[in-house]
Each structure stands twice: as structure tokens, then as C-alpha cells.
mmCIF file of C-alpha atoms and ligand atoms in Angstrom:
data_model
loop_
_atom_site.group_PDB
_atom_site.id
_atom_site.type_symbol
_atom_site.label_atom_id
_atom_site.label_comp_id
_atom_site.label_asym_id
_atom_site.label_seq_id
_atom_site.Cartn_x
_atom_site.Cartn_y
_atom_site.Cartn_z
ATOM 1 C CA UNK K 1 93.782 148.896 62.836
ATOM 2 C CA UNK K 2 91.729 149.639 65.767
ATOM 3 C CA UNK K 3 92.372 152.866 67.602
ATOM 4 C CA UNK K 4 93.664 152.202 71.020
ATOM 5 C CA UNK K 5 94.105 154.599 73.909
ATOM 6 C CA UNK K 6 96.075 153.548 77.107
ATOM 7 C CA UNK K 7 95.908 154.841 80.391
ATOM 8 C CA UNK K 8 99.289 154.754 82.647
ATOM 9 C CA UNK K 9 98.693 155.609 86.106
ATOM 10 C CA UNK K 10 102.435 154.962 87.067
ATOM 11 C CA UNK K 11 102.809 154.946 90.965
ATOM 12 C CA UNK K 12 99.917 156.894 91.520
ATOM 13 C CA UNK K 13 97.077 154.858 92.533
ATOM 14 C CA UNK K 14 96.160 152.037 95.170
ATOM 15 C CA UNK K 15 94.550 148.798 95.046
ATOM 16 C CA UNK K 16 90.566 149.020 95.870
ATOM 17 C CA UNK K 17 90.925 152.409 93.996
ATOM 18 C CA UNK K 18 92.440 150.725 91.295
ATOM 19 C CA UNK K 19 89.430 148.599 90.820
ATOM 20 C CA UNK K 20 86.729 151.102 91.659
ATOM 21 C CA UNK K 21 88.201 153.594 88.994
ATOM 22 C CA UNK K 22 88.860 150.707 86.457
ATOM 23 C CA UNK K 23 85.355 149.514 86.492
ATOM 24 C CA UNK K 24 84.156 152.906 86.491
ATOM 25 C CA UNK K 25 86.128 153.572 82.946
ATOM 26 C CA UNK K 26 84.769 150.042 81.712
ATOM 27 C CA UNK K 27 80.744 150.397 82.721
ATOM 28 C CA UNK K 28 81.107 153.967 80.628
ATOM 29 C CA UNK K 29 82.279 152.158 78.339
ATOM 30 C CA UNK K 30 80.472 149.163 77.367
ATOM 31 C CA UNK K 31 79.544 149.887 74.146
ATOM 32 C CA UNK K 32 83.475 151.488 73.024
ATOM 33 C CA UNK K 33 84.111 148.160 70.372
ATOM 34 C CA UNK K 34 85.526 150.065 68.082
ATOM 35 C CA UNK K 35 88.064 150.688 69.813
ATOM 36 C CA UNK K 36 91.018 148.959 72.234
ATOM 37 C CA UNK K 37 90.979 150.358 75.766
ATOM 38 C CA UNK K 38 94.053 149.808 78.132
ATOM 39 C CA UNK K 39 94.578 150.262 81.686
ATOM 40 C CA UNK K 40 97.924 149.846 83.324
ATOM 41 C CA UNK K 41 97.836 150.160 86.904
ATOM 42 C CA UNK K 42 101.002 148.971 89.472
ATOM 43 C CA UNK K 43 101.312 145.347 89.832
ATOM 44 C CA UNK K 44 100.046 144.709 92.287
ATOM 45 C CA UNK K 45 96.298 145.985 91.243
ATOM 46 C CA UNK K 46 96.893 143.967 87.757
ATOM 47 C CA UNK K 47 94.520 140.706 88.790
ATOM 48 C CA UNK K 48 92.119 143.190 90.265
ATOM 49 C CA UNK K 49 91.779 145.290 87.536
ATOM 50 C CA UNK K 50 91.233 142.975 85.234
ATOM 51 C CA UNK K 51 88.705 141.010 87.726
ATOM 52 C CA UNK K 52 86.941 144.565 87.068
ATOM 53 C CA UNK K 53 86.554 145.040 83.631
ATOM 54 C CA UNK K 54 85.000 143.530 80.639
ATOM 55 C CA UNK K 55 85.879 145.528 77.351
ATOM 56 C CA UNK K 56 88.943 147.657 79.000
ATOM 57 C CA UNK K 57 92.154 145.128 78.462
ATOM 58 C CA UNK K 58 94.743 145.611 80.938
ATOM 59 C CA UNK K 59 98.610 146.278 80.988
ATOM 60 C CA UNK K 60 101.576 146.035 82.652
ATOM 61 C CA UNK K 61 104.084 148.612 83.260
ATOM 62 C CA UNK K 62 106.951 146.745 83.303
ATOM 63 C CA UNK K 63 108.122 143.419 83.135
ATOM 64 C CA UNK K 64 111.631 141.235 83.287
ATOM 65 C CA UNK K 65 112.732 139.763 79.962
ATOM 66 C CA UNK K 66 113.984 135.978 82.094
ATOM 67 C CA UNK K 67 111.037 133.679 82.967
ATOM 68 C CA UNK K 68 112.134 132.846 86.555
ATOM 69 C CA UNK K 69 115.278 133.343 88.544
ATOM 70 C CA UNK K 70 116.690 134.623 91.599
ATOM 71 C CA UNK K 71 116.071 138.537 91.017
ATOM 72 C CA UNK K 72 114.459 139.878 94.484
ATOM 73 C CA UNK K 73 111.526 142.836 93.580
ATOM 74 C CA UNK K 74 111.786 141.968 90.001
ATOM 75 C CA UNK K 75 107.991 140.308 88.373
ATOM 76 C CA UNK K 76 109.264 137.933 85.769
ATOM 77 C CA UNK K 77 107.746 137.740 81.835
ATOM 78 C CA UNK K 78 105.886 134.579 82.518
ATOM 79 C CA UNK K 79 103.982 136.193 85.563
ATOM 80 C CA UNK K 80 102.953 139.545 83.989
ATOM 81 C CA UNK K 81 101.826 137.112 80.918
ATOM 82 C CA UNK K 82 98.820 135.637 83.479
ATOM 83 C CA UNK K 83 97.372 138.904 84.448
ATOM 84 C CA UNK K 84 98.190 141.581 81.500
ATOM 85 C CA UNK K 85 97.903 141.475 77.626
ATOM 86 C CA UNK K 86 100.090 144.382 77.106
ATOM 87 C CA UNK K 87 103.235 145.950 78.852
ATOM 88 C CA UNK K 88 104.545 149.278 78.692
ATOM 89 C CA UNK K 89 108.558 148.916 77.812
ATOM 90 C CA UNK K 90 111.438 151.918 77.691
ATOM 91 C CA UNK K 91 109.658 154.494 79.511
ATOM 92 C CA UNK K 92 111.566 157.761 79.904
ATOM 93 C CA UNK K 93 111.102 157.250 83.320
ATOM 94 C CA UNK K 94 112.584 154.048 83.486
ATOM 95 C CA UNK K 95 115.632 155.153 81.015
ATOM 96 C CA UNK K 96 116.743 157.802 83.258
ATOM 97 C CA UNK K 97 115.373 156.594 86.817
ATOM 98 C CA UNK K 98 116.394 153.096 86.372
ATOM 99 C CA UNK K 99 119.402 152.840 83.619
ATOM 100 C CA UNK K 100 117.730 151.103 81.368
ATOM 101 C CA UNK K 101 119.792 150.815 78.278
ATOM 102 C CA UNK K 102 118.191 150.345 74.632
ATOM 103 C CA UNK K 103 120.258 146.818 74.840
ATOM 104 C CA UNK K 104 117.990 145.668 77.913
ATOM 105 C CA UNK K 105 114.227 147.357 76.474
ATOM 106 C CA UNK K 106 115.223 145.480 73.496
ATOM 107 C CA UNK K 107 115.572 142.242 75.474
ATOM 108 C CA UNK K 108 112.144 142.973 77.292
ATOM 109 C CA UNK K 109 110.222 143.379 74.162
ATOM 110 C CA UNK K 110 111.445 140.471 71.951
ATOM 111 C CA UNK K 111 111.008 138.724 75.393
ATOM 112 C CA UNK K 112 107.451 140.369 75.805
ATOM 113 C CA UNK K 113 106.269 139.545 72.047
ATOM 114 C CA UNK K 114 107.345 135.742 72.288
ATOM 115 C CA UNK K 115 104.719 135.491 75.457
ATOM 116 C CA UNK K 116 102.061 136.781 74.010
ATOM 117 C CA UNK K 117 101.876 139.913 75.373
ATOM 118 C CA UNK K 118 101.813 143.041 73.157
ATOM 119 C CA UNK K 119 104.639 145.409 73.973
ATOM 120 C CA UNK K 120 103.949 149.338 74.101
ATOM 121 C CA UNK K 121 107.658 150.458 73.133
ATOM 122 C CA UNK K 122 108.454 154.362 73.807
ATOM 123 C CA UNK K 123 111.171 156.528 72.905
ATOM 124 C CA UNK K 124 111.321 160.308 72.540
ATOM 125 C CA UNK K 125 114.097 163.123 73.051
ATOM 126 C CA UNK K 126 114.989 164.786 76.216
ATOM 127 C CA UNK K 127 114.646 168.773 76.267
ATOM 128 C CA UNK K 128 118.399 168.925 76.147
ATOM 129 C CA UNK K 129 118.330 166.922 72.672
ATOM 130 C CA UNK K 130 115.893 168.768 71.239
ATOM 131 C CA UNK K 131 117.804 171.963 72.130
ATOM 132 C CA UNK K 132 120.977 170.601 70.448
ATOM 133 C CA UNK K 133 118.724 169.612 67.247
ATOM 134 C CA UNK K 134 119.012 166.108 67.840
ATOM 135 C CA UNK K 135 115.577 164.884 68.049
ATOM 136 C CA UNK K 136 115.862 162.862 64.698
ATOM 137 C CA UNK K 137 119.080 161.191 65.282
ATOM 138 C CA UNK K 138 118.168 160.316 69.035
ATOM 139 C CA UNK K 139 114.579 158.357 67.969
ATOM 140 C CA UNK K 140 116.336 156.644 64.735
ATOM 141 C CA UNK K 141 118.630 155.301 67.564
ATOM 142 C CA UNK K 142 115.991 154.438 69.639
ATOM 143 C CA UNK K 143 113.957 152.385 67.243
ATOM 144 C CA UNK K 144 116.956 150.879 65.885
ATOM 145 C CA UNK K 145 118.245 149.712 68.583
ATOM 146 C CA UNK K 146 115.391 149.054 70.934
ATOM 147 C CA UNK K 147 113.318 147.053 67.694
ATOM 148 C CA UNK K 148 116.149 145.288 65.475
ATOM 149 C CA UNK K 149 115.578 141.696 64.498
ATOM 150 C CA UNK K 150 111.297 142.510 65.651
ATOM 151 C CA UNK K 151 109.176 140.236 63.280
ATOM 152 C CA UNK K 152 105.998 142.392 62.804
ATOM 153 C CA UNK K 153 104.744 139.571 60.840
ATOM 154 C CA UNK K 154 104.537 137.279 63.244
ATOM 155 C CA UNK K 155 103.855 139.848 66.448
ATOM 156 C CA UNK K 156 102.111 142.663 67.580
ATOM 157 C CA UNK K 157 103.365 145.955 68.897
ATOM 158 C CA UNK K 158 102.386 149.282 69.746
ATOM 159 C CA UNK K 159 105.207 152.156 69.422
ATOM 160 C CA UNK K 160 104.832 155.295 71.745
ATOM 161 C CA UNK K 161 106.332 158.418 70.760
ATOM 162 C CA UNK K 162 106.519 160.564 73.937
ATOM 163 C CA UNK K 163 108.760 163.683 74.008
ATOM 164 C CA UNK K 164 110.357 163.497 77.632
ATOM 165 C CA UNK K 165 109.807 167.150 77.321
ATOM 166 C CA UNK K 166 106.151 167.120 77.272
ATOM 167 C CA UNK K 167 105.425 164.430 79.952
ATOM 168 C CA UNK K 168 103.079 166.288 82.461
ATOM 169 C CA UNK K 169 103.928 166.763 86.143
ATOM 170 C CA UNK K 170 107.903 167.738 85.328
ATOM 171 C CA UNK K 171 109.338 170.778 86.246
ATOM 172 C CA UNK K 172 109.685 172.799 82.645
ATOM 173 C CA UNK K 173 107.533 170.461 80.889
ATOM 174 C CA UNK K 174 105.933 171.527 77.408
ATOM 175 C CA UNK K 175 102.910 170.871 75.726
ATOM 176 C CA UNK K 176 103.945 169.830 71.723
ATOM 177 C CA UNK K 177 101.935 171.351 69.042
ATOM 178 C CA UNK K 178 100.624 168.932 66.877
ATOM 179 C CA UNK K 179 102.615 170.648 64.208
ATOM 180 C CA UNK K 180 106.013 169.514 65.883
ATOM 181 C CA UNK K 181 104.194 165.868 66.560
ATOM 182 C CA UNK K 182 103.751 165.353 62.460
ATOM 183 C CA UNK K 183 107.330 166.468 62.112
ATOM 184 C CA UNK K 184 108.682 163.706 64.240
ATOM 185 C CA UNK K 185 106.088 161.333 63.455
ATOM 186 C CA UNK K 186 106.674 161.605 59.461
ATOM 187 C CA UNK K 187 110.586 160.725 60.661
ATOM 188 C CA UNK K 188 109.701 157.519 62.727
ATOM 189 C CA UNK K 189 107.303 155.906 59.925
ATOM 190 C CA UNK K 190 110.331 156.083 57.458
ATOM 191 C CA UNK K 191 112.582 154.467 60.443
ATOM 192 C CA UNK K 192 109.776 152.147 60.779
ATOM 193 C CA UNK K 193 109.885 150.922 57.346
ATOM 194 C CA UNK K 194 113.837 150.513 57.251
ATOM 195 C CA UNK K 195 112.686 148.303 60.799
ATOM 196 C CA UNK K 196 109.918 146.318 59.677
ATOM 197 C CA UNK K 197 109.173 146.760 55.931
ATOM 198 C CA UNK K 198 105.619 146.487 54.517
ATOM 199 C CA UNK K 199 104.496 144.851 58.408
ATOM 200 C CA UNK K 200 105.518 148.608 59.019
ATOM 201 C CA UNK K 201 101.835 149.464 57.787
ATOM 202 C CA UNK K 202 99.985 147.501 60.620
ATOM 203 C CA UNK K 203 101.755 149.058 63.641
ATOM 204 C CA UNK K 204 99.821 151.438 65.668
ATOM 205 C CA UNK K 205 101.615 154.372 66.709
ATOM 206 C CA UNK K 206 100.346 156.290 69.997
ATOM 207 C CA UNK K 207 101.445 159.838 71.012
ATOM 208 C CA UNK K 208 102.069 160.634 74.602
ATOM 209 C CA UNK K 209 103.208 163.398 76.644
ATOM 210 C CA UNK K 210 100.478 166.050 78.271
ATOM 211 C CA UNK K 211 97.385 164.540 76.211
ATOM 212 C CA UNK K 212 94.720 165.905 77.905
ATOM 213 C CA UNK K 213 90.330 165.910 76.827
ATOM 214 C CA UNK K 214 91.584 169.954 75.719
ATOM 215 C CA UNK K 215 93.900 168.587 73.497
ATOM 216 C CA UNK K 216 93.111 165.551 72.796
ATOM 217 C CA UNK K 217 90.792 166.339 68.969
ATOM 218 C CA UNK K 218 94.103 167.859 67.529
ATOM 219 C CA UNK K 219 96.260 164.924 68.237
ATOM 220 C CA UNK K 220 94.182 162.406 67.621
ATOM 221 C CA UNK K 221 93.676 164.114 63.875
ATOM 222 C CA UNK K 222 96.965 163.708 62.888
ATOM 223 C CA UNK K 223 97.453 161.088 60.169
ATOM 224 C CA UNK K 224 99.914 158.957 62.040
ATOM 225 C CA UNK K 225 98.490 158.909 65.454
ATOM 226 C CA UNK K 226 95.988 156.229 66.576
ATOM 227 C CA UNK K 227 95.518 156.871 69.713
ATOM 228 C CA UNK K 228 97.672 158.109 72.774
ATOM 229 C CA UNK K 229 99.026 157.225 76.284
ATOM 230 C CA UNK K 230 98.243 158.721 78.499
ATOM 231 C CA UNK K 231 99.614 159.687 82.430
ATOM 232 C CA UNK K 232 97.789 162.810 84.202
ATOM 233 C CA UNK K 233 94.856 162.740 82.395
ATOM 234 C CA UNK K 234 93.832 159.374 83.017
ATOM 235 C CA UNK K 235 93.733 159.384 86.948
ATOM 236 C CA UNK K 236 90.415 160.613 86.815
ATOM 237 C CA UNK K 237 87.971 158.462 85.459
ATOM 238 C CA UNK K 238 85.821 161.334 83.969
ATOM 239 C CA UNK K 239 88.643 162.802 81.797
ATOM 240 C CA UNK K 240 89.673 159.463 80.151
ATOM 241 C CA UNK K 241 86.632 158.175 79.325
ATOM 242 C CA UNK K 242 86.000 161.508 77.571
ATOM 243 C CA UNK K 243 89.546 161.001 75.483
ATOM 244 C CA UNK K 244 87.702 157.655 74.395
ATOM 245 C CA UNK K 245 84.525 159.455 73.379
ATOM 246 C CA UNK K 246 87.067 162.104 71.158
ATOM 247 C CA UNK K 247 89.005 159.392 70.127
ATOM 248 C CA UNK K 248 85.844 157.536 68.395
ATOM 249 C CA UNK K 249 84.648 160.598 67.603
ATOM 250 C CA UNK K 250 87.848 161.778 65.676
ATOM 251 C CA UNK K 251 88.682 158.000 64.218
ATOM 252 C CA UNK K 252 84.613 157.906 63.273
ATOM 253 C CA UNK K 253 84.926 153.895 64.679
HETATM 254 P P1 PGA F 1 101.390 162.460 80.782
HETATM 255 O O1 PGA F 1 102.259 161.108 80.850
HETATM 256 O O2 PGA F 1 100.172 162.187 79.963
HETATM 257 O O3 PGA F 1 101.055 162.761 82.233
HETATM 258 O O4 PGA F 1 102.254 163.516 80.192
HETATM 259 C C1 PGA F 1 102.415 160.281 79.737
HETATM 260 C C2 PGA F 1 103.387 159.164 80.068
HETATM 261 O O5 PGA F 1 104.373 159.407 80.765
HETATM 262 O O6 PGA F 1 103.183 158.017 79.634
#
């Protein structure tokens, strides 16, 4: 399994930038084959972006699960499939901005997998479930519900564990120790396996939530982690490429 690090720059940056940045990331990092490298800008910098680079495969941040249909501001499955090879799916953004129950991410990534694009699922706790102890129970429910009936023989998917807690630029946010990270993570792979059985083995899991080029060796160390997404830290072109460089560094790819 390749180590993959993806950069999600949410609302945050425009079209030529979008470009300029993503080829940027990609000329630094011409020689990075050892690795999978994914940008996901807004849609409507996907063509662009990936008009820009070369080795960096793009991503979408969203997507909706129907093909076509009468859904105004709403970019259908079979669109995002010409411009992006992955999609970001049950953000903790888009849980608590948007409603987005675990019946509809569920929908979007069976959807998303059966298009060929490769799904980036997240899940993670609030700070009020952690504070209540319920940080197990809330990501068994997660993966349950958001993954039943995925064939992991047949598709590929990338899970995200991100902490809603310890998602940068949120007033009271944390930074996890990678101590707490293992914890959690040694929970998911046994959900994982009650999921997907032995295809359990090939699924890449990323952390996210505050990775940053300071933090970024301890993380990537941890046995269950191959790789991260990342928000903040990727805006700048300087500070991601350098989480590549620890990433190859730490994975020795
Ligand atoms: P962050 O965001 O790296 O800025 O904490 C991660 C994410 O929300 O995907």
C-alpha cells in the first residue's frame, strides 16, 4: 500500500491560485512515486488543477450519489467522475453544517466506488463525545453505518479518522497526541475487520485534524497511519510539500 497524503483546501482558495499552487506542489514533486499525492480544491478549480499537474492526482470534495437530475447547486457523481479520481465523503463539516446523515454518506460512497472514483470516508467524535467517553461507540457507528454492504474486494477506499476536536481553525480546537491517535486507531482496525474481513488489510487509513510539518514525523510513525489529510497546513505550498518529504522519509518509500 502506497502512502498517500491529501491536501483539502475546503473554501479557501480561488481558481488561477488553485492552479499556480497545484503545479507548484507537483514540479517539487516530480520524483515523489512512491507515494500517492492528492489535491482537492473547490469545484470549480477541479479541471484546472488537474490540467496542472502530472504526478499529484486530484479530488473532489464532495459529490451527489444520483447521476443526473433536477437538484439546482448540486455536481452530480457522473460529473465529479470526469475531472477527480478521489472524493472526500462525511466530512465533519458537512455532518454538522449540512445534515448529512450516515444514511446519505453511505449512499455517496457506494455511489462514489461504483464510478470509479476512490472515496476518502471520515468520521471522528465531537469534543462533547469525547467528554462523555463516547469516542468508541460514536466511530463503531460511524463505520458501520456509513460502510455496510462496502466490497473492499472489488473497490478501493481510503478511511479518514479526524477528531472534530482537533480540526485546525475552530474555536477550542486540540492538537491529539499520537498516543490518543493509536488508541482510537487500534479500535477502528478491529471495526474494520467486522466491515470488510481480510480486504480489511489493504485499506489505507489517513489521520487528520491539525497535521502540521511540526507534527507531522510522530503521526506518520504510528503503525496504522499511512498518511494524513490535511486542511491548514496544506494552503501553503511550502508546508505540504515538506509533509510529503516526512512522509517518504518516515514510510522509507
Ligand atoms: P486541518 O483540517 O488539517 O486544518 O485540521 C483537516 C480537515 O478538516 O480535513
Amino acid at each position: 500500500m502506497k502512502p498517500l497524503l491529501v491536501a483539502n483546501w475546503k473554501m479557501n482558495i480561488g481558481l488561477a491560485e488553485a492552479a499556480q499552487k497545484a503545479k507548484a506542489i507537483d514540479d517539487a514533486l516530480e520524483d515523489a512515486r512512491g507515494i500517492d499525492i492528492v489535491i482537492c480544491p473547490s469545484f470549480p478549480s477541479l479541471p484546472l488543477v488537474a490540467g496542472a499537474v502530472d504526478v499529484v492526482q486530484v479530488g473532489a470534495q464532495n459529490l451527489h450519489p444520483d447521476e443526473k437530475g433536477n437538484l439546482t447547486g448540486e455536481v452530480s457523481v457522473s460529473v465529479v467522475r470526469e475531472c477527480a479520481s478521489y472524493v472526500i465523503l462525511g466530512h465533519s463539516e458537512r455532518r454538522a453544517n449540512f445534515a448529512e446523515t450516515d444514511d446519505f454518506i453511505h449512499r455517496k460512497v457506494m455511489s462514489a466506488a461504483d464510478h470509479g472514483i476512490i472515496p476518502i470516508f471520515c468520521f471522528g467524535e465531537t469534543a462533547s463525545q469525547r467528554a462523555q467517553g463516547k469516542t468508541n461507540h460514536v466511530i463503531e457507528e460511524q463505520l458501520e453505518s456509513g460502510l455496510k454492504g462496502f466490497d473492499a474486494a472489488r473497490h478501493e477506499i481510503v478511511l479518514a479518522y479526524e477528531p472534530v476536536w482537533a480540526i485546525s481553525g475552530k474555536a477550542g480546537s486540540e492538537v491529539a497526541t499520537p498516543e490518543e491517535i493509536s488508541k482510537t486507531l487500534a479500535v477502528v482496525k478491529e471495526k474494520m475487520t467486522d466491515i470488510f474481513g481480510s480486504g480489511a488489510k489493504n485499506i489505507r487509513i489517513l489521520y487528520g485534524g491539525s497535521t502540521a510539518p511540526e507534527n507531522a514525523h510522530d503521526i506518520f510513525s504510528l503503525q496504522n497511519v499511512s498518511g494524513a489529510l490535511v486542511g491548514g497546513a496544506s494552503l501553503e505550498p511550502d508546508s505540504f510539500i515538506a509533509m510529503v518529504h516526512n512522509l517518504i522519509e518516515v514510510k522509507n518509500v
